[in-house]
PDB file of C-alpha atoms in Angstrom:
ATOM      1  CA  MET A   1     -15.573-122.982 -45.941  1.00 52.00           C
ATOM      2  CA  LYS A   2     -17.063-126.020 -47.678  1.00 58.00           C
ATOM      3  CA  TYR A   3     -16.363-127.046 -51.255  1.00 60.00           C
ATOM      4  CA  ASN A   4     -18.432-129.393 -53.392  1.00 62.00           C
ATOM      5  CA  VAL A   5     -16.989-132.507 -55.007  1.00 63.00           C
ATOM      6  CA  GLY A   6     -17.178-131.091 -58.532  1.00 66.00           C
ATOM      7  CA  TYR A   7     -15.177-128.027 -57.550  1.00 64.00           C
ATOM      8  CA  LEU A   8     -12.493-130.116 -55.832  1.00 67.00           C
ATOM      9  CA  PHE A   9     -12.252-132.472 -58.810  1.00 69.00           C
ATOM     10  CA  ASP A  10     -11.827-129.578 -61.250  1.00 71.00           C
ATOM     11  CA  LEU A  11      -9.280-127.929 -58.966  1.00 70.00           C
ATOM     12  CA  ILE A  12      -7.203-131.097 -58.612  1.00 72.00           C
ATOM     13  CA  THR A  13      -7.338-131.619 -62.382  1.00 75.00           C
ATOM     14  CA  VAL A  14      -6.174-128.078 -63.139  1.00 73.00           C
ATOM     15  CA  ILE A  15      -3.308-128.166 -60.619  1.00 71.00           C
ATOM     16  CA  THR A  16      -2.172-131.624 -61.754  1.00 73.00           C
ATOM     17  CA  GLU A  17      -2.199-130.515 -65.393  1.00 71.00           C
ATOM     18  CA  LYS A  18      -0.174-127.450 -64.433  1.00 68.00           C
ATOM     19  CA  GLU A  19       2.424-129.562 -62.626  1.00 66.00           C
ATOM     20  CA  LEU A  20       2.711-131.912 -65.608  1.00 64.00           C
ATOM     21  CA  LYS A  21       3.137-129.018 -68.059  1.00 66.00           C
ATOM     22  CA  VAL A  22       5.787-127.389 -65.887  1.00 63.00           C
ATOM     23  CA  ARG A  23       7.730-130.633 -65.513  1.00 62.00           C
ATOM     24  CA  TYR A  24       7.677-131.568 -69.187  1.00 60.00           C
ATOM     25  CA  LYS A  25       7.914-128.114 -70.709  1.00 62.00           C
ATOM     26  CA  SER A  26      10.255-128.285 -73.740  1.00 56.00           C
ATOM     27  CA  SER A  27      10.848-131.974 -73.027  1.00 54.00           C
ATOM     28  CA  PHE A  28      11.022-134.152 -76.140  1.00 53.00           C
ATOM     29  CA  LEU A  29      10.789-137.538 -74.418  1.00 56.00           C
ATOM     30  CA  GLY A  30       8.047-136.468 -72.007  1.00 57.00           C
ATOM     31  CA  TYR A  31       6.822-139.169 -69.619  1.00 61.00           C
ATOM     32  CA  LEU A  32       9.613-141.543 -70.675  1.00 65.00           C
ATOM     33  CA  TRP A  33      11.839-139.677 -68.241  1.00 64.00           C
ATOM     34  CA  SER A  34       9.618-140.950 -65.427  1.00 65.00           C
ATOM     35  CA  ILE A  35      10.659-144.545 -66.154  1.00 70.00           C
ATOM     36  CA  ALA A  36      14.237-143.829 -67.228  1.00 70.00           C
ATOM     37  CA  ASN A  37      15.453-143.218 -63.667  1.00 71.00           C
ATOM     38  CA  PRO A  38      14.175-146.469 -62.056  1.00 72.00           C
ATOM     39  CA  LEU A  39      15.172-148.465 -65.150  1.00 72.00           C
ATOM     40  CA  LEU A  40      18.727-147.113 -64.984  1.00 74.00           C
ATOM     41  CA  PHE A  41      18.998-148.001 -61.305  1.00 73.00           C
ATOM     42  CA  ALA A  42      17.505-151.421 -62.045  1.00 75.00           C
ATOM     43  CA  MET A  43      20.315-152.034 -64.538  1.00 79.00           C
ATOM     44  CA  ILE A  44      22.948-150.949 -61.993  1.00 80.00           C
ATOM     45  CA  TYR A  45      21.492-153.059 -59.184  1.00 78.00           C
ATOM     46  CA  TYR A  46      21.121-156.030 -61.505  1.00 77.00           C
ATOM     47  CA  PHE A  47      24.806-155.822 -62.412  1.00 77.00           C
ATOM     48  CA  ILE A  48      25.919-155.498 -58.777  1.00 75.00           C
ATOM     49  CA  PHE A  49      23.606-157.980 -57.073  1.00 72.00           C
ATOM     50  CA  LYS A  50      22.948-160.563 -59.800  1.00 70.00           C
ATOM     51  CA  LEU A  51      26.131-160.618 -61.848  1.00 72.00           C
ATOM     52  CA  VAL A  52      28.739-159.612 -59.257  1.00 75.00           C
ATOM     53  CA  MET A  53      27.318-160.776 -55.919  1.00 69.00           C
ATOM     54  CA  ARG A  54      25.231-163.523 -57.585  1.00 74.00           C
ATOM     55  CA  VAL A  55      22.107-163.132 -55.464  1.00 75.00           C
ATOM     56  CA  GLN A  56      19.998-166.246 -55.972  1.00 78.00           C
ATOM     57  CA  ILE A  57      16.633-164.679 -56.792  1.00 82.00           C
ATOM     58  CA  PRO A  58      14.780-166.017 -59.849  1.00 85.00           C
ATOM     59  CA  ASN A  59      13.729-163.516 -62.552  1.00 87.00           C
ATOM     60  CA  TYR A  60      15.743-160.821 -60.784  1.00 87.00           C
ATOM     61  CA  THR A  61      15.084-158.107 -63.373  1.00 86.00           C
ATOM     62  CA  VAL A  62      11.318-158.412 -62.920  1.00 90.00           C
ATOM     63  CA  PHE A  63      11.881-158.676 -59.170  1.00 92.00           C
ATOM     64  CA  LEU A  64      13.757-155.364 -59.232  1.00 90.00           C
ATOM     65  CA  ILE A  65      11.409-153.282 -61.378  1.00 90.00           C
ATOM     66  CA  THR A  66       8.273-154.462 -59.566  1.00 93.00           C
ATOM     67  CA  GLY A  67       9.826-153.015 -56.428  1.00 93.00           C
ATOM     68  CA  LEU A  68      11.533-149.959 -57.898  1.00 91.00           C
ATOM     69  CA  PHE A  69       8.537-148.575 -59.811  1.00 92.00           C
ATOM     70  CA  PRO A  70       6.163-148.383 -56.797  1.00 94.00           C
ATOM     71  CA  TRP A  71       9.049-147.067 -54.687  1.00 94.00           C
ATOM     72  CA  GLN A  72       9.684-144.325 -57.255  1.00 91.00           C
ATOM     73  CA  TRP A  73       6.071-143.197 -56.859  1.00 93.00           C
ATOM     74  CA  PHE A  74       6.446-142.968 -53.096  1.00 94.00           C
ATOM     75  CA  ALA A  75       9.940-141.416 -52.993  1.00 93.00           C
ATOM     76  CA  SER A  76       9.241-138.824 -55.700  1.00 90.00           C
ATOM     77  CA  SER A  77       5.987-137.811 -54.009  1.00 91.00           C
ATOM     78  CA  ALA A  78       7.724-137.407 -50.644  1.00 91.00           C
ATOM     79  CA  ASN A  79      10.591-135.384 -52.107  1.00 89.00           C
ATOM     80  CA  ASN A  80       8.391-133.166 -54.276  1.00 86.00           C
ATOM     81  CA  SER A  81       5.944-132.518 -51.449  1.00 85.00           C
ATOM     82  CA  LEU A  82       8.624-130.618 -49.545  1.00 85.00           C
ATOM     83  CA  PHE A  83       8.372-127.785 -52.050  1.00 83.00           C
ATOM     84  CA  SER A  84       4.719-128.030 -53.100  1.00 83.00           C
ATOM     85  CA  PHE A  85       3.463-125.100 -50.976  1.00 80.00           C
ATOM     86  CA  ILE A  86       6.619-123.054 -51.546  1.00 80.00           C
ATOM     87  CA  ALA A  87       6.416-123.451 -55.326  1.00 76.00           C
ATOM     88  CA  ASN A  88       2.770-122.329 -55.307  1.00 72.00           C
ATOM     89  CA  ALA A  89       3.234-119.410 -52.895  1.00 72.00           C
ATOM     90  CA  GLN A  90       1.748-116.810 -55.253  1.00 75.00           C
ATOM     91  CA  ILE A  91      -1.404-118.853 -55.858  1.00 75.00           C
ATOM     92  CA  ILE A  92      -1.831-119.491 -52.130  1.00 73.00           C
ATOM     93  CA  LYS A  93      -1.524-115.807 -51.245  1.00 71.00           C
ATOM     94  CA  LYS A  94      -3.843-114.548 -53.979  1.00 72.00           C
ATOM     95  CA  THR A  95      -6.540-117.219 -54.206  1.00 73.00           C
ATOM     96  CA  VAL A  96      -8.899-118.838 -51.704  1.00 71.00           C
ATOM     97  CA  PHE A  97      -9.054-122.615 -52.162  1.00 71.00           C
ATOM     98  CA  PRO A  98      -8.310-125.737 -50.082  1.00 77.00           C
ATOM     99  CA  ARG A  99      -4.512-125.749 -49.883  1.00 82.00           C
ATOM    100  CA  SER A 100      -4.430-129.465 -49.151  1.00 84.00           C
ATOM    101  CA  VAL A 101      -5.112-130.267 -52.817  1.00 86.00           C
ATOM    102  CA  ILE A 102      -1.628-129.042 -53.800  1.00 86.00           C
ATOM    103  CA  PRO A 103       0.350-131.936 -52.248  1.00 89.00           C
ATOM    104  CA  PHE A 104      -2.418-134.302 -53.347  1.00 90.00           C
ATOM    105  CA  SER A 105      -1.921-133.173 -56.948  1.00 87.00           C
ATOM    106  CA  ASN A 106       1.780-133.990 -56.651  1.00 88.00           C
ATOM    107  CA  VAL A 107       0.986-137.472 -55.370  1.00 92.00           C
ATOM    108  CA  LEU A 108      -1.577-137.929 -58.146  1.00 89.00           C
ATOM    109  CA  MET A 109       0.946-136.848 -60.777  1.00 87.00           C
ATOM    110  CA  GLU A 110       3.458-139.418 -59.548  1.00 89.00           C
ATOM    111  CA  PHE A 111       0.680-142.027 -59.528  1.00 91.00           C
ATOM    112  CA  LEU A 112       0.056-141.295 -63.212  1.00 87.00           C
ATOM    113  CA  HIS A 113       3.768-141.815 -63.827  1.00 86.00           C
ATOM    114  CA  PHE A 114       3.532-145.128 -61.995  1.00 91.00           C
ATOM    115  CA  LEU A 115       0.645-146.223 -64.225  1.00 90.00           C
ATOM    116  CA  CYS A 116       2.836-145.434 -67.226  1.00 85.00           C
ATOM    117  CA  THR A 117       5.424-147.915 -65.938  1.00 88.00           C
ATOM    118  CA  ILE A 118       2.990-150.843 -65.861  1.00 91.00           C
ATOM    119  CA  PRO A 119       3.364-151.526 -69.632  1.00 89.00           C
ATOM    120  CA  VAL A 120       7.132-151.781 -69.019  1.00 87.00           C
ATOM    121  CA  ILE A 121       6.473-154.407 -66.341  1.00 91.00           C
ATOM    122  CA  VAL A 122       4.248-156.312 -68.793  1.00 92.00           C
ATOM    123  CA  VAL A 123       7.023-156.310 -71.422  1.00 89.00           C
ATOM    124  CA  PHE A 124       9.543-157.741 -68.942  1.00 89.00           C
ATOM    125  CA  LEU A 125       7.031-160.353 -67.792  1.00 92.00           C
ATOM    126  CA  TYR A 126       6.735-161.612 -71.367  1.00 92.00           C
ATOM    127  CA  ILE A 127      10.528-161.569 -71.770  1.00 87.00           C
ATOM    128  CA  TYR A 128      10.802-163.864 -68.756  1.00 89.00           C
ATOM    129  CA  ASP A 129       7.934-166.063 -69.957  1.00 91.00           C
ATOM    130  CA  MET A 130       5.514-164.725 -67.338  1.00 91.00           C
ATOM    131  CA  ARG A 131       2.048-163.259 -67.886  1.00 91.00           C
ATOM    132  CA  PRO A 132      -0.188-160.610 -66.298  1.00 93.00           C
ATOM    133  CA  ALA A 133      -2.971-162.057 -64.147  1.00 93.00           C
ATOM    134  CA  ILE A 134      -6.672-161.229 -64.150  1.00 95.00           C
ATOM    135  CA  SER A 135      -6.283-160.197 -60.483  1.00 95.00           C
ATOM    136  CA  TRP A 136      -4.488-157.069 -61.698  1.00 95.00           C
ATOM    137  CA  LEU A 137      -7.909-155.621 -62.532  1.00 95.00           C
ATOM    138  CA  TRP A 138      -8.847-155.221 -58.870  1.00 95.00           C
ATOM    139  CA  GLY A 139      -5.416-155.620 -57.291  1.00 96.00           C
ATOM    140  CA  ILE A 140      -3.893-152.483 -58.839  1.00 96.00           C
ATOM    141  CA  PRO A 141      -6.747-150.182 -57.669  1.00 96.00           C
ATOM    142  CA  LEU A 142      -6.829-151.881 -54.245  1.00 97.00           C
ATOM    143  CA  ILE A 143      -3.122-151.591 -53.469  1.00 97.00           C
ATOM    144  CA  GLY A 144      -2.813-148.330 -55.386  1.00 96.00           C
ATOM    145  CA  PHE A 145      -5.483-146.579 -53.304  1.00 96.00           C
ATOM    146  CA  GLY A 146      -3.783-147.762 -50.109  1.00 96.00           C
ATOM    147  CA  GLN A 147      -0.461-146.364 -51.287  1.00 96.00           C
ATOM    148  CA  MET A 148      -2.208-143.161 -52.372  1.00 95.00           C
ATOM    149  CA  MET A 149      -3.585-142.664 -48.857  1.00 95.00           C
ATOM    150  CA  LEU A 150      -0.277-143.461 -47.179  1.00 96.00           C
ATOM    151  CA  THR A 151       1.741-141.234 -49.499  1.00 96.00           C
ATOM    152  CA  TYR A 152      -0.707-138.338 -49.370  1.00 95.00           C
ATOM    153  CA  GLY A 153      -0.792-138.347 -45.566  1.00 95.00           C
ATOM    154  CA  LEU A 154       3.002-138.158 -45.476  1.00 94.00           C
ATOM    155  CA  ALA A 155       3.141-135.574 -48.286  1.00 93.00           C
ATOM    156  CA  LEU A 156       0.616-133.324 -46.532  1.00 93.00           C
ATOM    157  CA  MET A 157       2.620-133.487 -43.302  1.00 93.00           C
ATOM    158  CA  LEU A 158       5.998-132.863 -44.972  1.00 92.00           C
ATOM    159  CA  SER A 159       4.782-130.009 -47.187  1.00 90.00           C
ATOM    160  CA  THR A 160       3.339-128.272 -44.124  1.00 89.00           C
ATOM    161  CA  LEU A 161       6.274-128.799 -41.774  1.00 90.00           C
ATOM    162  CA  ASN A 162       8.840-127.777 -44.396  1.00 87.00           C
ATOM    163  CA  LEU A 163       7.383-124.257 -44.426  1.00 84.00           C
ATOM    164  CA  PHE A 164       8.433-123.838 -40.808  1.00 83.00           C
ATOM    165  CA  PHE A 165      11.522-126.073 -40.604  1.00 81.00           C
ATOM    166  CA  ARG A 166      13.550-125.760 -43.807  1.00 76.00           C
ATOM    167  CA  ASP A 167      16.253-128.132 -42.523  1.00 75.00           C
ATOM    168  CA  LEU A 168      13.639-130.864 -42.907  1.00 81.00           C
ATOM    169  CA  GLU A 169      14.594-131.152 -46.584  1.00 80.00           C
ATOM    170  CA  ARG A 170      17.992-132.628 -45.745  1.00 81.00           C
ATOM    171  CA  PHE A 171      16.634-134.993 -43.095  1.00 86.00           C
ATOM    172  CA  ILE A 172      13.947-136.304 -45.445  1.00 87.00           C
ATOM    173  CA  SER A 173      16.474-137.004 -48.216  1.00 84.00           C
ATOM    174  CA  LEU A 174      18.552-139.039 -45.777  1.00 88.00           C
ATOM    175  CA  GLY A 175      15.451-140.714 -44.354  1.00 89.00           C
ATOM    176  CA  ILE A 176      14.201-141.821 -47.764  1.00 90.00           C
ATOM    177  CA  MET A 177      17.636-143.231 -48.601  1.00 89.00           C
ATOM    178  CA  LEU A 178      17.652-145.156 -45.308  1.00 88.00           C
ATOM    179  CA  MET A 179      14.126-146.467 -45.891  1.00 90.00           C
ATOM    180  CA  PHE A 180      15.104-147.622 -49.367  1.00 90.00           C
ATOM    181  CA  TYR A 181      17.685-150.011 -47.969  1.00 87.00           C
ATOM    182  CA  CYS A 182      15.395-151.058 -45.099  1.00 87.00           C
ATOM    183  CA  THR A 183      12.706-152.052 -47.603  1.00 90.00           C
ATOM    184  CA  PRO A 184      12.988-155.357 -49.553  1.00 90.00           C
ATOM    185  CA  ILE A 185      13.470-153.822 -52.997  1.00 90.00           C
ATOM    186  CA  LEU A 186      16.944-155.134 -53.854  1.00 87.00           C
ATOM    187  CA  TYR A 187      16.575-158.308 -51.827  1.00 88.00           C
ATOM    188  CA  SER A 188      13.814-160.694 -50.821  1.00 87.00           C
ATOM    189  CA  VAL A 189      12.421-161.150 -47.328  1.00 84.00           C
ATOM    190  CA  ASP A 190      13.816-164.713 -47.309  1.00 84.00           C
ATOM    191  CA  LEU A 191      17.370-163.337 -47.272  1.00 81.00           C
ATOM    192  CA  ILE A 192      16.775-161.439 -44.018  1.00 82.00           C
ATOM    193  CA  PRO A 193      17.858-163.274 -40.841  1.00 82.00           C
ATOM    194  CA  GLU A 194      14.901-164.419 -38.778  1.00 82.00           C
ATOM    195  CA  ALA A 195      15.873-162.150 -35.868  1.00 81.00           C
ATOM    196  CA  TYR A 196      15.436-159.031 -38.018  1.00 79.00           C
ATOM    197  CA  ARG A 197      12.298-159.888 -39.947  1.00 79.00           C
ATOM    198  CA  TRP A 198      10.170-157.971 -37.453  1.00 80.00           C
ATOM    199  CA  ILE A 199      11.505-154.839 -39.167  1.00 76.00           C
ATOM    200  CA  ILE A 200       9.707-155.881 -42.358  1.00 74.00           C
ATOM    201  CA  GLY A 201       6.453-156.513 -40.529  1.00 72.00           C
ATOM    202  CA  SER A 202       6.545-153.098 -38.860  1.00 79.00           C
ATOM    203  CA  ASN A 203       7.480-151.205 -42.024  1.00 84.00           C
ATOM    204  CA  PRO A 204       4.388-150.291 -44.099  1.00 88.00           C
ATOM    205  CA  LEU A 205       6.610-149.596 -47.113  1.00 92.00           C
ATOM    206  CA  SER A 206       7.898-153.170 -46.972  1.00 92.00           C
ATOM    207  CA  LEU A 207       4.341-154.478 -46.908  1.00 92.00           C
ATOM    208  CA  MET A 208       3.486-152.193 -49.812  1.00 95.00           C
ATOM    209  CA  ILE A 209       6.413-153.262 -52.003  1.00 95.00           C
ATOM    210  CA  THR A 210       5.852-156.931 -51.168  1.00 93.00           C
ATOM    211  CA  SER A 211       2.172-156.619 -52.107  1.00 95.00           C
ATOM    212  CA  TRP A 212       2.967-155.024 -55.475  1.00 96.00           C
ATOM    213  CA  ARG A 213       5.595-157.643 -56.229  1.00 95.00           C
ATOM    214  CA  GLU A 214       3.298-160.549 -55.367  1.00 96.00           C
ATOM    215  CA  LEU A 215       0.577-159.061 -57.544  1.00 97.00           C
ATOM    216  CA  PHE A 216       2.758-158.334 -60.571  1.00 96.00           C
ATOM    217  CA  MET A 217       4.879-161.482 -60.493  1.00 94.00           C
ATOM    218  CA  HIS A 218       2.427-164.087 -59.188  1.00 94.00           C
ATOM    219  CA  GLY A 219      -1.019-162.511 -59.499  1.00 94.00           C
ATOM    220  CA  THR A 220      -1.694-163.054 -55.791  1.00 95.00           C
ATOM    221  CA  ILE A 221      -3.076-160.649 -53.183  1.00 95.00           C
ATOM    222  CA  ASN A 222      -2.595-161.119 -49.457  1.00 94.00           C
ATOM    223  CA  TYR A 223      -5.650-159.278 -48.125  1.00 94.00           C
ATOM    224  CA  ILE A 224      -4.355-159.347 -44.554  1.00 93.00           C
ATOM    225  CA  THR A 225      -1.185-157.545 -45.671  1.00 92.00           C
ATOM    226  CA  VAL A 226      -3.254-155.074 -47.686  1.00 94.00           C
ATOM    227  CA  GLY A 227      -5.386-154.498 -44.585  1.00 94.00           C
ATOM    228  CA  HIS A 228      -2.241-153.605 -42.628  1.00 92.00           C
ATOM    229  CA  ILE A 229      -1.275-151.170 -45.392  1.00 94.00           C
ATOM    230  CA  TYR A 230      -4.664-149.454 -45.116  1.00 96.00           C
ATOM    231  CA  LEU A 231      -4.359-149.273 -41.342  1.00 95.00           C
ATOM    232  CA  SER A 232      -0.946-147.600 -41.633  1.00 94.00           C
ATOM    233  CA  ALA A 233      -2.311-145.313 -44.354  1.00 95.00           C
ATOM    234  CA  LEU A 234      -5.224-144.257 -42.144  1.00 96.00           C
ATOM    235  CA  VAL A 235      -2.860-143.404 -39.279  1.00 96.00           C
ATOM    236  CA  MET A 236      -0.636-141.393 -41.636  1.00 95.00           C
ATOM    237  CA  MET A 237      -3.641-139.596 -43.116  1.00 94.00           C
ATOM    238  CA  ILE A 238      -4.903-138.606 -39.670  1.00 95.00           C
ATOM    239  CA  ALA A 239      -1.426-137.386 -38.669  1.00 95.00           C
ATOM    240  CA  GLY A 240      -1.004-135.408 -41.896  1.00 94.00           C
ATOM    241  CA  ILE A 241      -4.421-133.760 -41.654  1.00 93.00           C
ATOM    242  CA  TRP A 242      -3.847-132.917 -37.978  1.00 94.00           C
ATOM    243  CA  VAL A 243      -0.504-131.202 -38.692  1.00 92.00           C
ATOM    244  CA  PHE A 244      -1.954-129.355 -41.685  1.00 91.00           C
ATOM    245  CA  ASN A 245      -5.002-128.087 -39.773  1.00 89.00           C
ATOM    246  CA  LYS A 246      -2.814-126.930 -36.890  1.00 89.00           C
ATOM    247  CA  LEU A 247      -0.498-124.845 -39.071  1.00 86.00           C
ATOM    248  CA  LYS A 248      -2.475-123.814 -42.172  1.00 82.00           C
ATOM    249  CA  PHE A 249      -3.564-120.516 -40.618  1.00 80.00           C
ATOM    250  CA  ARG A 250       0.077-119.369 -40.552  1.00 76.00           C
ATOM    251  CA  PHE A 251       0.782-120.053 -44.211  1.00 73.00           C
ATOM    252  CA  ALA A 252       0.277-116.434 -45.287  1.00 67.00           C
ATOM    253  CA  GLU A 253       2.822-115.034 -42.814  1.00 69.00           C
ATOM    254  CA  ILE A 254       5.422-117.678 -43.726  1.00 68.00           C
ATOM    255  CA  LEU A 255       4.999-117.463 -47.502  1.00 61.00           C
TER     256      LEU A 255
END
């Protein structure tokens, strides 16, 4: 069954609005909760790494939040995707629509939260006598769309597989924690011994975080690195769509 672009746009909008209303129902602070978590961890990591361990990284607070905010978008999308089909079981069973928009709406919602953190980054830039660059105008959409593709491909795969392998939830939580420490969020690439830097080059999340940090802190864009992000995103998208198409016909019997 084919769906036109207008229908898909309206459907994504409705589902995203529903997810936002459910999350912030009876919440006084609203979207501020989406930045409270990474800011709290930024404070903790700043205390441990800058004040206690005395890591020699200039403007370490800005360094931290420019890595933590994009990471929060990715990690929250991956975690939430595990339950996206399960949480919408009644809609899936009673309505005919492209199921793949459900995990996409989750990724989109977390992207909106990420956009809400950009003003916080701007405030910290001014505190540290730094300024936003004009390259943000095309750099944020460029890197953001690459991360959207990468995250959606993974979210589509995880949301599908979790219907059939419920133990996946625990493995993914551990995997995301491991990836966090294998990604240069708390430390810079320069601190990694030369023998292990190949890990950074082969980790698309490292390339992603590095690209955001270079954009926000220095206003620079490494288009070769961004190209590698898009290549990884395309592979993840293909894998996610393949898994989804293989298993989507069994959704009704599982749900």
